Coordinates of C-alpha atoms in Angstrom, one line a residue:
M291 CA -140.1 17.8 74.2
L292 CA -137.3 20.3 75.2
R293 CA -135.0 18.3 72.4
L294 CA -137.0 19.5 69.7
L295 CA -137.4 23.0 70.9
K296 CA -133.8 23.6 68.5
Y297 CA -136.3 23.5 65.9
L298 CA -137.3 26.6 66.5
K299 CA -134.2 28.2 66.3
P300 CA -134.3 29.6 62.4
Y301 CA -137.8 31.5 63.3
W302 CA -136.0 33.5 66.6
W303 CA -137.1 36.7 65.5
Q304 CA -140.3 35.9 64.5
V305 CA -140.6 34.0 68.0
L306 CA -139.4 37.5 69.4
L307 CA -142.3 39.4 67.5
L308 CA -145.1 36.9 68.7
F309 CA -143.4 37.7 72.4
A310 CA -143.4 41.6 71.7
A311 CA -146.9 41.1 70.4
I312 CA -148.4 39.2 73.2
G313 CA -146.8 41.3 76.2
L314 CA -148.2 44.4 74.4
Q315 CA -152.2 42.6 73.7
V316 CA -151.9 41.5 77.6
F317 CA -151.4 45.5 78.4
T318 CA -154.0 46.9 76.6
N319 CA -156.3 43.9 77.7
L320 CA -155.9 44.8 81.6
Q321 CA -155.8 48.4 80.7
L322 CA -159.8 47.9 80.1
P323 CA -160.8 47.2 83.6
A324 CA -159.1 50.3 85.0
Q325 CA -160.4 52.7 82.2
M326 CA -163.6 51.4 83.1
A327 CA -163.5 51.9 86.6
D328 CA -162.4 55.5 86.1
I329 CA -165.5 56.1 83.6
I330 CA -167.9 55.0 86.5
N331 CA -165.8 56.5 89.1
G332 CA -164.9 59.7 87.4
G333 CA -168.1 60.1 84.8
I334 CA -171.0 58.3 85.5
T335 CA -170.9 59.0 89.3
G336 CA -169.8 62.2 88.7
E337 CA -172.1 62.7 85.9
N338 CA -168.7 64.3 83.5
I339 CA -169.9 63.8 79.7
D340 CA -166.6 64.9 78.4
Y341 CA -164.8 62.8 80.8
I342 CA -166.6 59.7 79.7
W343 CA -166.0 60.3 76.1
Q344 CA -162.2 60.9 76.9
I345 CA -161.9 57.6 78.4
G346 CA -164.0 55.8 76.3
L347 CA -161.8 56.8 73.3
R348 CA -158.8 55.8 75.1
M349 CA -160.1 52.5 75.4
L350 CA -161.4 52.4 72.1
L351 CA -157.2 53.0 71.0
F352 CA -156.7 50.0 73.7
I353 CA -159.6 47.9 72.0
V354 CA -158.2 48.1 68.6
L355 CA -154.3 47.9 70.0
G356 CA -154.7 44.4 71.3
A357 CA -157.4 43.5 68.6
G358 CA -154.3 43.9 66.3
C359 CA -152.3 42.3 68.8
S360 CA -154.0 39.3 68.6
I361 CA -154.2 38.8 65.2
L362 CA -150.8 39.4 64.8
S363 CA -149.8 36.6 67.8
T364 CA -152.5 34.3 65.7
F365 CA -150.5 34.5 62.4
L366 CA -147.0 34.8 63.7
S367 CA -147.9 31.2 66.0
A368 CA -149.5 29.1 62.9
R369 CA -146.8 30.1 60.9
I370 CA -144.1 29.6 63.4
G371 CA -145.9 25.9 64.0
A372 CA -146.3 25.5 60.6
Y373 CA -143.0 25.6 59.5
F374 CA -141.8 23.5 62.9
S375 CA -143.6 21.0 62.2
R376 CA -142.3 21.2 58.6
D377 CA -138.9 21.1 59.6
L378 CA -139.5 18.5 62.1
R379 CA -141.1 15.9 59.7
A380 CA -138.4 16.5 57.1
D381 CA -135.6 15.0 59.2
I382 CA -138.1 12.3 60.5
F383 CA -137.9 11.0 57.1
Q384 CA -134.6 11.8 55.9
K385 CA -133.8 9.6 59.4
V386 CA -135.7 6.7 58.2
L387 CA -134.4 7.2 55.0
S388 CA -131.1 6.6 56.2
F389 CA -132.0 3.3 58.1
N390 CA -131.1 0.3 57.2
A391 CA -133.1 -3.1 57.4
T392 CA -131.9 -4.1 60.5
D393 CA -132.4 -0.5 61.9
L394 CA -136.0 -0.7 60.5
K395 CA -136.8 -3.7 62.4
N396 CA -136.8 -1.4 65.6
F397 CA -139.8 0.4 64.3
S398 CA -142.9 -1.1 62.6
T399 CA -144.2 0.9 59.8
A400 CA -147.4 1.5 60.7
S401 CA -145.6 3.4 64.2
L402 CA -143.3 5.2 61.7
I403 CA -145.7 6.4 60.1
N404 CA -148.2 7.9 63.3
R405 CA -144.4 9.5 64.4
T406 CA -144.2 11.5 61.3
T407 CA -148.0 12.9 61.6
N408 CA -150.0 12.5 64.4
D409 CA -146.9 12.9 66.6
V410 CA -145.7 15.6 64.7
N411 CA -149.2 17.3 65.1
Q412 CA -149.7 16.5 68.4
V413 CA -146.2 18.6 69.3
Q414 CA -146.7 21.3 67.1
Q415 CA -150.3 21.9 68.4
T416 CA -148.2 22.2 72.2
I417 CA -145.5 24.1 70.5
M418 CA -148.3 26.9 69.3
M419 CA -150.2 27.3 72.9
M420 CA -147.0 27.2 74.7
L421 CA -145.8 30.1 71.9
S422 CA -148.6 31.8 73.2
L423 CA -149.8 31.5 77.1
M424 CA -146.1 30.5 78.3
L425 CA -145.6 34.8 77.8
I426 CA -149.7 35.9 78.3
A427 CA -150.4 33.2 80.7
P428 CA -147.6 34.6 83.6
I429 CA -147.8 38.3 82.4
S430 CA -151.7 38.3 82.9
C431 CA -151.8 36.6 86.0
V432 CA -149.0 38.5 87.8
I433 CA -150.5 42.0 86.7
S434 CA -154.2 41.0 87.6
L435 CA -152.9 39.8 91.0
V436 CA -150.9 43.1 91.7
M437 CA -154.1 45.5 89.6
A438 CA -156.6 43.4 91.7
I439 CA -155.0 44.0 95.4
Q440 CA -154.6 47.5 93.9
T441 CA -157.7 48.1 93.1
A442 CA -160.0 46.6 96.3
P443 CA -157.6 45.4 98.8
D444 CA -160.6 44.0 101.0
M445 CA -161.6 41.6 98.3
S446 CA -158.4 40.3 97.2
W447 CA -159.3 37.0 99.7
I448 CA -161.4 35.9 96.7
M449 CA -159.0 35.1 94.7
A450 CA -157.3 33.1 96.3
V451 CA -160.4 30.7 96.9
G452 CA -160.6 30.9 92.6
V453 CA -156.7 30.0 92.2
V454 CA -157.2 27.2 94.7
A455 CA -160.6 25.9 93.4
I456 CA -159.5 26.1 89.9
V457 CA -155.8 24.5 90.6
T458 CA -157.5 21.3 92.3
L459 CA -160.3 21.2 89.8
I460 CA -157.3 20.7 87.4
T461 CA -154.7 18.6 89.3
V462 CA -157.7 16.2 89.4
V463 CA -158.5 16.4 85.5
M464 CA -154.2 15.5 84.3
V465 CA -154.4 12.6 87.6
L466 CA -157.6 10.6 85.4
V467 CA -156.3 11.7 81.9
I468 CA -152.3 11.8 82.1
P469 CA -152.2 8.1 82.8
K470 CA -154.4 7.3 79.4
F471 CA -152.7 9.6 77.0
K472 CA -149.3 7.1 77.8
I473 CA -151.3 4.3 76.4
F474 CA -153.1 6.3 73.5
Q475 CA -150.6 6.5 70.8
K476 CA -149.9 2.7 71.2
V477 CA -153.6 1.8 70.2
I478 CA -153.2 4.2 67.3
D479 CA -150.2 2.2 66.5
K480 CA -152.4 -0.4 66.9
I481 CA -155.1 0.2 64.6
T482 CA -152.9 1.9 62.1
L483 CA -151.1 -1.7 61.6
L484 CA -154.2 -3.7 61.7
T485 CA -155.6 -1.5 58.9
R486 CA -152.6 -1.0 57.0
E487 CA -151.6 -5.1 57.4
N488 CA -155.9 -5.8 56.4
L489 CA -155.6 -3.3 53.3
T490 CA -152.0 -4.8 51.9
G491 CA -153.4 -8.8 52.2
L492 CA -156.9 -8.1 51.6
K493 CA -156.7 -11.3 48.5
V494 CA -155.0 -13.6 51.7
I495 CA -157.6 -12.8 54.1
R496 CA -160.3 -13.7 51.4
A497 CA -159.0 -16.7 50.2
F498 CA -158.6 -18.4 53.9
N499 CA -161.9 -17.2 54.3
N500 CA -160.6 -14.8 57.5
E501 CA -162.6 -11.5 57.4
G502 CA -164.7 -12.2 60.7
I503 CA -161.4 -13.2 62.4
E504 CA -159.6 -9.8 61.4
K505 CA -163.0 -7.9 61.6
K506 CA -162.9 -9.2 65.8
K507 CA -159.0 -8.0 65.6
F508 CA -159.9 -4.6 64.7
E509 CA -163.0 -4.2 66.5
S510 CA -161.1 -5.1 69.9
A511 CA -158.2 -2.9 69.1
N512 CA -160.8 0.0 67.9
A513 CA -163.1 -0.2 71.0
E514 CA -160.1 0.2 73.5
L515 CA -159.6 3.3 71.4
T516 CA -163.0 4.3 71.7
N517 CA -162.9 4.0 75.1
L518 CA -159.8 6.1 76.2
I519 CA -161.3 8.2 73.7
I520 CA -164.7 8.5 75.5
F521 CA -163.0 8.6 78.9
T522 CA -161.1 11.6 78.4
E523 CA -164.1 13.3 76.4
K524 CA -165.8 13.1 79.6
I525 CA -163.2 14.4 82.1
M526 CA -162.7 17.0 79.5
K527 CA -166.4 17.8 79.0
L528 CA -167.2 17.8 82.6
T529 CA -164.4 20.1 83.0
N530 CA -165.9 23.1 81.2
P531 CA -169.3 23.2 83.2
L532 CA -167.1 23.2 86.5
I533 CA -164.9 25.7 85.4
N534 CA -168.2 27.5 84.7
V535 CA -169.4 27.1 87.9
I536 CA -166.1 28.9 89.3
F537 CA -166.2 31.2 87.4
N538 CA -170.0 32.2 88.1
G539 CA -169.2 31.3 91.6
L540 CA -166.5 34.5 91.6
T541 CA -168.7 36.7 89.9
L542 CA -171.5 36.0 92.6
L543 CA -169.2 36.3 95.6
C544 CA -167.4 39.3 94.2
T545 CA -171.0 41.0 93.6
Y546 CA -172.3 40.2 97.0
I547 CA -169.0 41.5 98.9
G548 CA -169.2 44.5 96.3
I549 CA -172.5 45.3 97.0
S550 CA -171.6 45.1 101.1
L551 CA -169.2 47.3 100.8
L552 CA -170.8 50.3 98.5
T553 CA -173.6 50.5 101.2
Q554 CA -170.7 52.3 103.2
N555 CA -169.2 54.3 100.3
F556 CA -170.6 54.3 96.9
D557 CA -167.6 55.5 95.0
Y558 CA -166.6 51.9 95.6
L559 CA -169.0 50.8 92.0
G560 CA -166.0 51.6 89.9
D561 CA -163.1 49.4 91.9
M562 CA -165.8 46.9 92.7
S563 CA -166.5 46.5 88.6
A564 CA -162.9 46.4 88.1
F565 CA -161.8 44.0 91.0
T566 CA -164.5 41.4 89.0
Q567 CA -162.6 41.7 85.9
Y568 CA -159.3 41.5 86.9
V569 CA -160.4 38.2 89.1
T570 CA -161.7 37.1 85.8
Q571 CA -158.5 37.7 83.8
L572 CA -156.4 35.8 86.9
M573 CA -158.7 32.9 86.9
I574 CA -158.4 32.5 83.2
S575 CA -154.7 32.8 82.7
F576 CA -154.5 30.1 85.8
L577 CA -157.3 28.0 83.6
M578 CA -155.1 28.3 80.2
L579 CA -151.8 27.9 82.3
S580 CA -153.6 24.6 83.8
M581 CA -154.5 23.1 80.5
L582 CA -151.6 23.8 78.9
F583 CA -149.8 21.4 81.7
V584 CA -152.3 18.8 80.8
M585 CA -151.5 19.4 76.8
L586 CA -147.8 18.8 77.8
P587 CA -147.9 15.3 78.9
R588 CA -149.5 14.0 76.3
A589 CA -147.2 16.1 73.7
N590 CA -144.2 14.6 76.0
V591 CA -145.2 11.2 75.1
S592 CA -145.7 12.4 71.1
A593 CA -141.6 14.1 71.2
E594 CA -140.1 10.8 73.3
R595 CA -141.5 8.5 70.1
I596 CA -140.3 11.2 67.5
N597 CA -137.1 11.8 69.8
E598 CA -136.1 8.1 69.4
V599 CA -136.4 8.2 65.7
L600 CA -134.5 10.5 65.5
K601 CA -131.6 10.0 68.0
T602 CA -131.7 6.2 66.4
K603 CA -127.8 5.8 64.8
P604 CA -127.7 3.8 61.5
K605 CA -126.1 0.8 62.2
I606 CA -124.1 1.4 59.0
V607 CA -122.0 4.3 58.9
W608 CA -121.1 5.4 55.3
K609 CA -118.0 7.5 54.3
D610 CA -118.6 11.4 53.3
V611 CA -115.8 10.9 50.6
T612 CA -114.9 7.5 48.7
S613 CA -111.4 6.0 50.1
G614 CA -109.3 5.5 46.8
I615 CA -110.4 5.4 43.0
P616 CA -112.2 2.6 42.0
E617 CA -111.3 0.7 39.2
K618 CA -112.8 0.9 35.8
I619 CA -113.2 -2.3 35.0
A620 CA -116.0 -3.7 37.5
S621 CA -116.0 -6.4 39.5
V622 CA -117.3 -7.9 43.0
E623 CA -115.3 -10.4 45.5
F624 CA -116.6 -12.0 48.5
K625 CA -113.7 -12.3 50.5
D626 CA -114.6 -15.2 53.5
V627 CA -117.7 -13.4 54.5
D628 CA -119.6 -14.5 57.5
F629 CA -123.4 -13.3 58.3
S630 CA -126.0 -13.2 61.3
Y631 CA -128.8 -11.3 61.9
P632 CA -128.3 -9.2 65.0
G633 CA -129.8 -11.7 67.9
A634 CA -129.2 -14.7 65.9
K635 CA -126.8 -18.0 67.3
E636 CA -126.4 -19.5 63.8
K637 CA -124.7 -17.9 60.9
V638 CA -126.9 -17.3 57.7
L639 CA -123.8 -17.1 55.5
D640 CA -120.6 -18.9 56.7
K641 CA -117.1 -18.3 54.9
I642 CA -118.6 -17.1 51.7
S643 CA -115.5 -16.6 48.6
F644 CA -115.7 -15.6 45.0
K645 CA -115.2 -13.0 42.1
A646 CA -117.7 -11.9 39.9
H647 CA -116.0 -10.1 36.9
A648 CA -117.7 -8.0 34.7
G649 CA -118.8 -9.1 31.0
K650 CA -119.9 -12.3 33.1
T651 CA -123.3 -14.0 34.3
T652 CA -122.9 -15.4 38.3
A653 CA -126.1 -17.2 39.0
F654 CA -126.8 -18.2 43.0
I655 CA -129.4 -21.2 43.6
G656 CA -129.8 -23.7 46.3
S657 CA -133.0 -24.6 48.5
T658 CA -135.4 -21.8 50.0
G659 CA -133.3 -20.4 53.2
S660 CA -130.0 -20.9 51.7
G661 CA -129.1 -17.4 52.3
K662 CA -129.5 -17.0 48.0
S663 CA -131.3 -13.5 49.0
T664 CA -129.6 -12.0 51.9
L665 CA -125.7 -12.7 49.9
I666 CA -126.8 -10.3 47.2
N667 CA -128.6 -7.8 49.9
L668 CA -124.7 -7.3 51.1
V669 CA -123.8 -5.7 47.8
P670 CA -125.8 -2.7 48.1
R671 CA -124.9 -2.7 52.1
F672 CA -128.6 -2.9 52.8
Y673 CA -126.7 -5.5 55.7
E674 CA -123.1 -5.4 57.0
P675 CA -120.9 -8.4 57.0
T676 CA -120.1 -10.1 61.0
S677 CA -117.2 -10.7 59.0
G678 CA -115.3 -11.0 55.9
E679 CA -114.8 -8.3 53.3
I680 CA -116.9 -7.4 50.2
V681 CA -114.8 -5.8 47.7
V682 CA -116.7 -3.6 44.8
N683 CA -114.6 -2.3 41.5
G684 CA -111.4 -3.0 44.2
I685 CA -112.9 -1.3 47.3
E686 CA -114.0 -2.7 50.0
L687 CA -117.8 -1.5 50.5
R688 CA -116.9 0.2 54.2
K689 CA -115.0 2.8 52.0
Y690 CA -117.6 3.8 49.8
E691 CA -119.8 7.2 49.8
K692 CA -123.7 6.1 49.7
D693 CA -124.3 8.0 46.7
D694 CA -120.8 6.8 45.2
L695 CA -121.7 2.8 45.4
M696 CA -125.3 2.9 44.7
R697 CA -125.0 4.4 41.5
R698 CA -122.9 1.8 40.6
I699 CA -125.5 -0.7 41.5
G700 CA -128.5 -2.0 39.2
L701 CA -130.9 -3.8 41.4
V702 CA -133.9 -5.5 40.7
P703 CA -135.6 -7.0 43.9
Q704 CA -137.6 -10.2 44.1
R705 CA -140.8 -8.6 44.9
G706 CA -141.5 -5.7 41.9
V707 CA -141.9 -2.1 43.9
L708 CA -143.6 0.3 41.9
F709 CA -144.3 4.0 43.0
S710 CA -147.1 5.8 42.0
G711 CA -146.7 8.2 39.2
T712 CA -146.3 6.9 35.5
V713 CA -144.7 4.2 33.6
A714 CA -141.9 6.4 32.2
S715 CA -141.3 8.0 35.8
N716 CA -140.8 4.0 37.3
I717 CA -138.5 3.5 34.2
K718 CA -136.5 6.7 34.9
F719 CA -136.8 6.5 38.8
G720 CA -132.5 5.6 38.8
A721 CA -132.1 7.7 35.7
P722 CA -134.1 11.4 35.9
N723 CA -132.0 12.4 33.3
A724 CA -132.3 9.9 31.0
T725 CA -133.7 10.7 27.7
D726 CA -136.8 9.0 26.3
Q727 CA -135.2 7.1 23.2
Q728 CA -132.7 5.6 26.5
M729 CA -136.3 4.8 28.8
K730 CA -137.8 3.0 25.7
E731 CA -134.8 1.4 25.3
A732 CA -134.6 -0.1 28.4
A733 CA -138.6 -1.1 28.6
R734 CA -137.1 -2.3 25.0
I735 CA -134.8 -4.4 26.4
A736 CA -137.0 -5.8 29.3
Q737 CA -140.1 -7.0 27.1
A738 CA -142.0 -4.4 28.4
T739 CA -142.6 -2.6 25.2
N740 CA -145.4 -4.7 24.2
F741 CA -148.1 -4.2 27.0
I742 CA -146.7 -0.5 27.3
E743 CA -148.0 0.5 24.2
K744 CA -151.2 -1.5 24.9
L745 CA -152.0 1.1 27.8
P746 CA -153.9 4.0 28.0
G747 CA -151.4 7.0 27.4
K748 CA -148.7 4.4 27.0
Y749 CA -145.6 5.8 28.9
N750 CA -147.3 8.4 30.6
A751 CA -149.9 5.5 31.5
H752 CA -150.8 6.0 35.4
I753 CA -149.1 3.4 37.7
A754 CA -151.2 3.0 41.3
Q755 CA -149.4 3.0 44.5
G756 CA -147.3 -0.1 44.9
G757 CA -148.2 -1.0 40.8
S758 CA -151.6 -2.8 42.1
N759 CA -152.8 -1.8 38.3
V760 CA -150.6 -3.7 36.7
S761 CA -149.6 -7.7 36.6
G762 CA -147.4 -9.3 38.4
G763 CA -144.7 -10.0 35.0
Q764 CA -145.7 -6.5 34.1
K765 CA -144.4 -5.1 37.5
Q766 CA -141.3 -7.2 36.9
R767 CA -140.5 -6.2 33.3
L768 CA -141.0 -2.4 34.5
S769 CA -138.4 -2.9 37.7
I770 CA -136.0 -4.4 35.7
A771 CA -136.5 -1.6 32.3
R772 CA -135.7 0.8 35.8
A773 CA -132.2 -1.0 36.5
I774 CA -131.3 -1.4 33.1
C775 CA -132.6 2.3 32.2
K776 CA -129.6 3.4 35.1
N777 CA -126.6 1.6 33.3
P778 CA -125.0 0.5 36.5
D779 CA -121.6 -1.3 37.0
I780 CA -123.2 -4.2 38.4
F781 CA -126.6 -5.8 37.7
I782 CA -128.4 -7.5 40.5
F783 CA -131.8 -9.4 39.9
D784 CA -132.8 -11.3 43.0
D785 CA -135.0 -13.9 41.6
S786 CA -136.3 -11.2 39.2
F787 CA -137.5 -13.6 36.1
S788 CA -140.3 -15.8 38.4
A789 CA -143.3 -14.1 37.3
L790 CA -141.8 -14.7 33.5
D791 CA -143.4 -17.3 31.4
M792 CA -140.4 -19.3 29.9
K793 CA -140.4 -17.5 26.0
T794 CA -140.4 -14.0 27.3
D795 CA -137.3 -15.3 30.1
A796 CA -135.7 -16.4 26.9
K797 CA -135.8 -13.5 24.8
L798 CA -135.2 -11.0 27.9
R799 CA -131.5 -12.9 29.1
K800 CA -131.0 -12.8 25.1
A801 CA -132.1 -9.0 24.8
L802 CA -129.8 -8.2 27.6
M803 CA -126.7 -9.5 26.9
P804 CA -125.4 -7.0 24.5
V805 CA -126.1 -4.4 27.6
V806 CA -124.1 -6.3 30.3
K807 CA -121.0 -7.1 28.2
D808 CA -118.6 -4.6 30.4
M809 CA -120.9 -5.5 33.5
V810 CA -121.0 -7.4 36.5
V811 CA -124.5 -9.8 36.6
L812 CA -125.5 -11.4 39.5
V813 CA -128.6 -13.8 39.5
V814 CA -130.5 -15.4 42.4
A815 CA -132.9 -17.9 40.5
Q816 CA -135.0 -20.9 41.2
R817 CA -135.3 -22.3 37.5
I818 CA -132.1 -23.8 36.0
S819 CA -133.2 -22.6 32.7
T820 CA -132.9 -19.3 34.0
I821 CA -128.8 -19.7 35.1
K822 CA -128.2 -22.6 32.7
E823 CA -126.1 -20.2 30.1
A824 CA -124.5 -18.8 33.1
D825 CA -120.4 -18.4 33.5
Q826 CA -120.5 -19.4 37.1
I827 CA -123.0 -21.2 39.0
I828 CA -122.9 -20.8 42.8
V829 CA -124.7 -23.4 44.9
L830 CA -125.7 -22.9 48.6
D831 CA -126.7 -25.0 51.2
A832 CA -127.2 -24.0 54.8
G833 CA -125.5 -20.3 54.1
K834 CA -122.2 -22.6 52.4
I835 CA -121.0 -22.8 49.4
V836 CA -121.4 -26.7 48.0
G837 CA -120.4 -26.2 44.4
K838 CA -118.5 -23.5 42.3
G839 CA -118.7 -23.8 37.9
R840 CA -120.8 -23.8 35.0
H841 CA -123.5 -26.0 34.5
Y842 CA -122.4 -29.2 33.0
E843 CA -119.3 -29.3 35.5
L844 CA -121.7 -29.0 38.7
L845 CA -124.1 -31.9 36.8
R846 CA -120.5 -33.9 37.5
T847 CA -118.9 -32.7 40.8
C848 CA -122.1 -31.5 42.8
K849 CA -124.9 -33.5 44.2
V850 CA -126.9 -30.4 45.6
Y851 CA -127.2 -28.9 42.1
R852 CA -127.7 -32.3 40.4
G853 CA -130.9 -32.7 43.1
I854 CA -132.0 -29.1 42.3
V855 CA -131.8 -29.9 38.5
K856 CA -133.3 -33.5 38.9
S857 CA -136.4 -31.7 40.8
Q858 CA -137.2 -29.4 37.5
L859 CA -136.7 -32.0 34.7
S860 CA -138.3 -35.2 33.5
D861 CA -136.8 -38.3 34.2
K862 CA -135.7 -38.1 30.2
E863 CA -134.6 -34.6 30.3
Y864 CA -132.5 -35.4 33.2
A865 CA -131.0 -38.4 31.9
H866 CA -130.3 -36.2 28.4
E867 CA -128.5 -33.5 30.9
L868 CA -126.7 -36.4 32.3
E869 CA -125.2 -37.2 29.1
E870 CA -124.2 -34.0 28.0
A871 CA -122.5 -33.3 31.3
N872 CA -120.3 -36.7 31.0
A873 CA -119.7 -36.2 27.0

């Protein structure tokens, strides 16, 4: 929790002003009992109306001043808390953006969402309470105690009774509630995770008729959270009437003792009244401190979860400035690259070496799990090679500054990802300064113009979150248009034509050829037709290169490639291809 207090540093002068307002508020509030005692002792008992008016106006001044300080402190507390949470959320979000795929595996998406929202809110509320109470409560306690003893020393033992009762009550509450707070956030993470899984996987759940199973899983987590809330609420709600009993009991005790003393000296009436108010202030201050101690453990759990994100060091470290000057002619070269996932014993890629040149298409093909997607994900440094080097435009990847590398790469992922906005904003996502003409040209090359022109609003048509209001093929074409609009040095297509029909696939590849004449093109594909004309085809099997060459050359020399081709063609077509290869 203390680590997060650094986010208050930019607002130190507002914190000081808040403390000054709170201090003045405490001073004015604690003057009122003494002034009331003066009215009773010097005005009412002495029947001095002028004195009553004089003290009454002074009390009114204290009330107005205290109210003004209260308004100011409330405003400053809310303002500081809002800025605190804003800056904290921004840092968490920025930190998450710096994570690579390996870093993200340490946190679930649901957990990261809760840490950015619910946990930050919990810490914010506690910080706001701390700013108010860590000054007002101790000062009120000390001054109330001193003033009460000075006012009526014969009754001071009553305060000890009250303090013991309040402390005992809050201690019991903390013992019962704090252990529940420690598992509260984990249960919320579980509910968020189940909700997210069910929303994103709704079609699969319905297809397998598993609504009942998912409902039971959610009901189980929901019941666990409900039981936690009911338990804590019962304890907290029971605390309020018990506190009232303590307060009312103390007031009754003060009145009883005070009346017995009044029989000896009637002038004790004002002191008794002031003492009763000071005891009440003391009890309220102790109560506020106790409630703060109840909130702190829960906020501390949230703070620890936040700090887990903030202190996570990304495993991939980027240079501040690119070391060296990249070559103007684009190229990608793998030099004996190995890769294993963290904790895995087996290699996903083993001794991968090849070079992809500008104006040439390098395609990767192989069975499922052969390492194709993993290989091309190493180029934008989504993962770090276990050993070996990857050189882009003459410079090894580890020597690049992040933005310098990313602006050179246009990636079309295996699963098309669109963002809420418009068609135009999605195509211009990687090139926000692109002209409308460049955007439309990118859409034309990606064979997206026809369906875009039919949308309401055309390029201003709304795209829902995740592109849920467009088809899989439309989503892929928009993703391809986005990469084209960026005009990178290197195109990476990770099985990006799988949702396109053969005719559209052929048209797109033909329209793309003039665009990529000076660029490196890396293509992962399952269909032979997509990569048949590639300048270099790399065949992967169990993470190793088992074939490298053009289509007909591989048909003659690579058994694995022949098996892939045979599985996709009819016997007649396959025989024709072999004949062409041996011609």
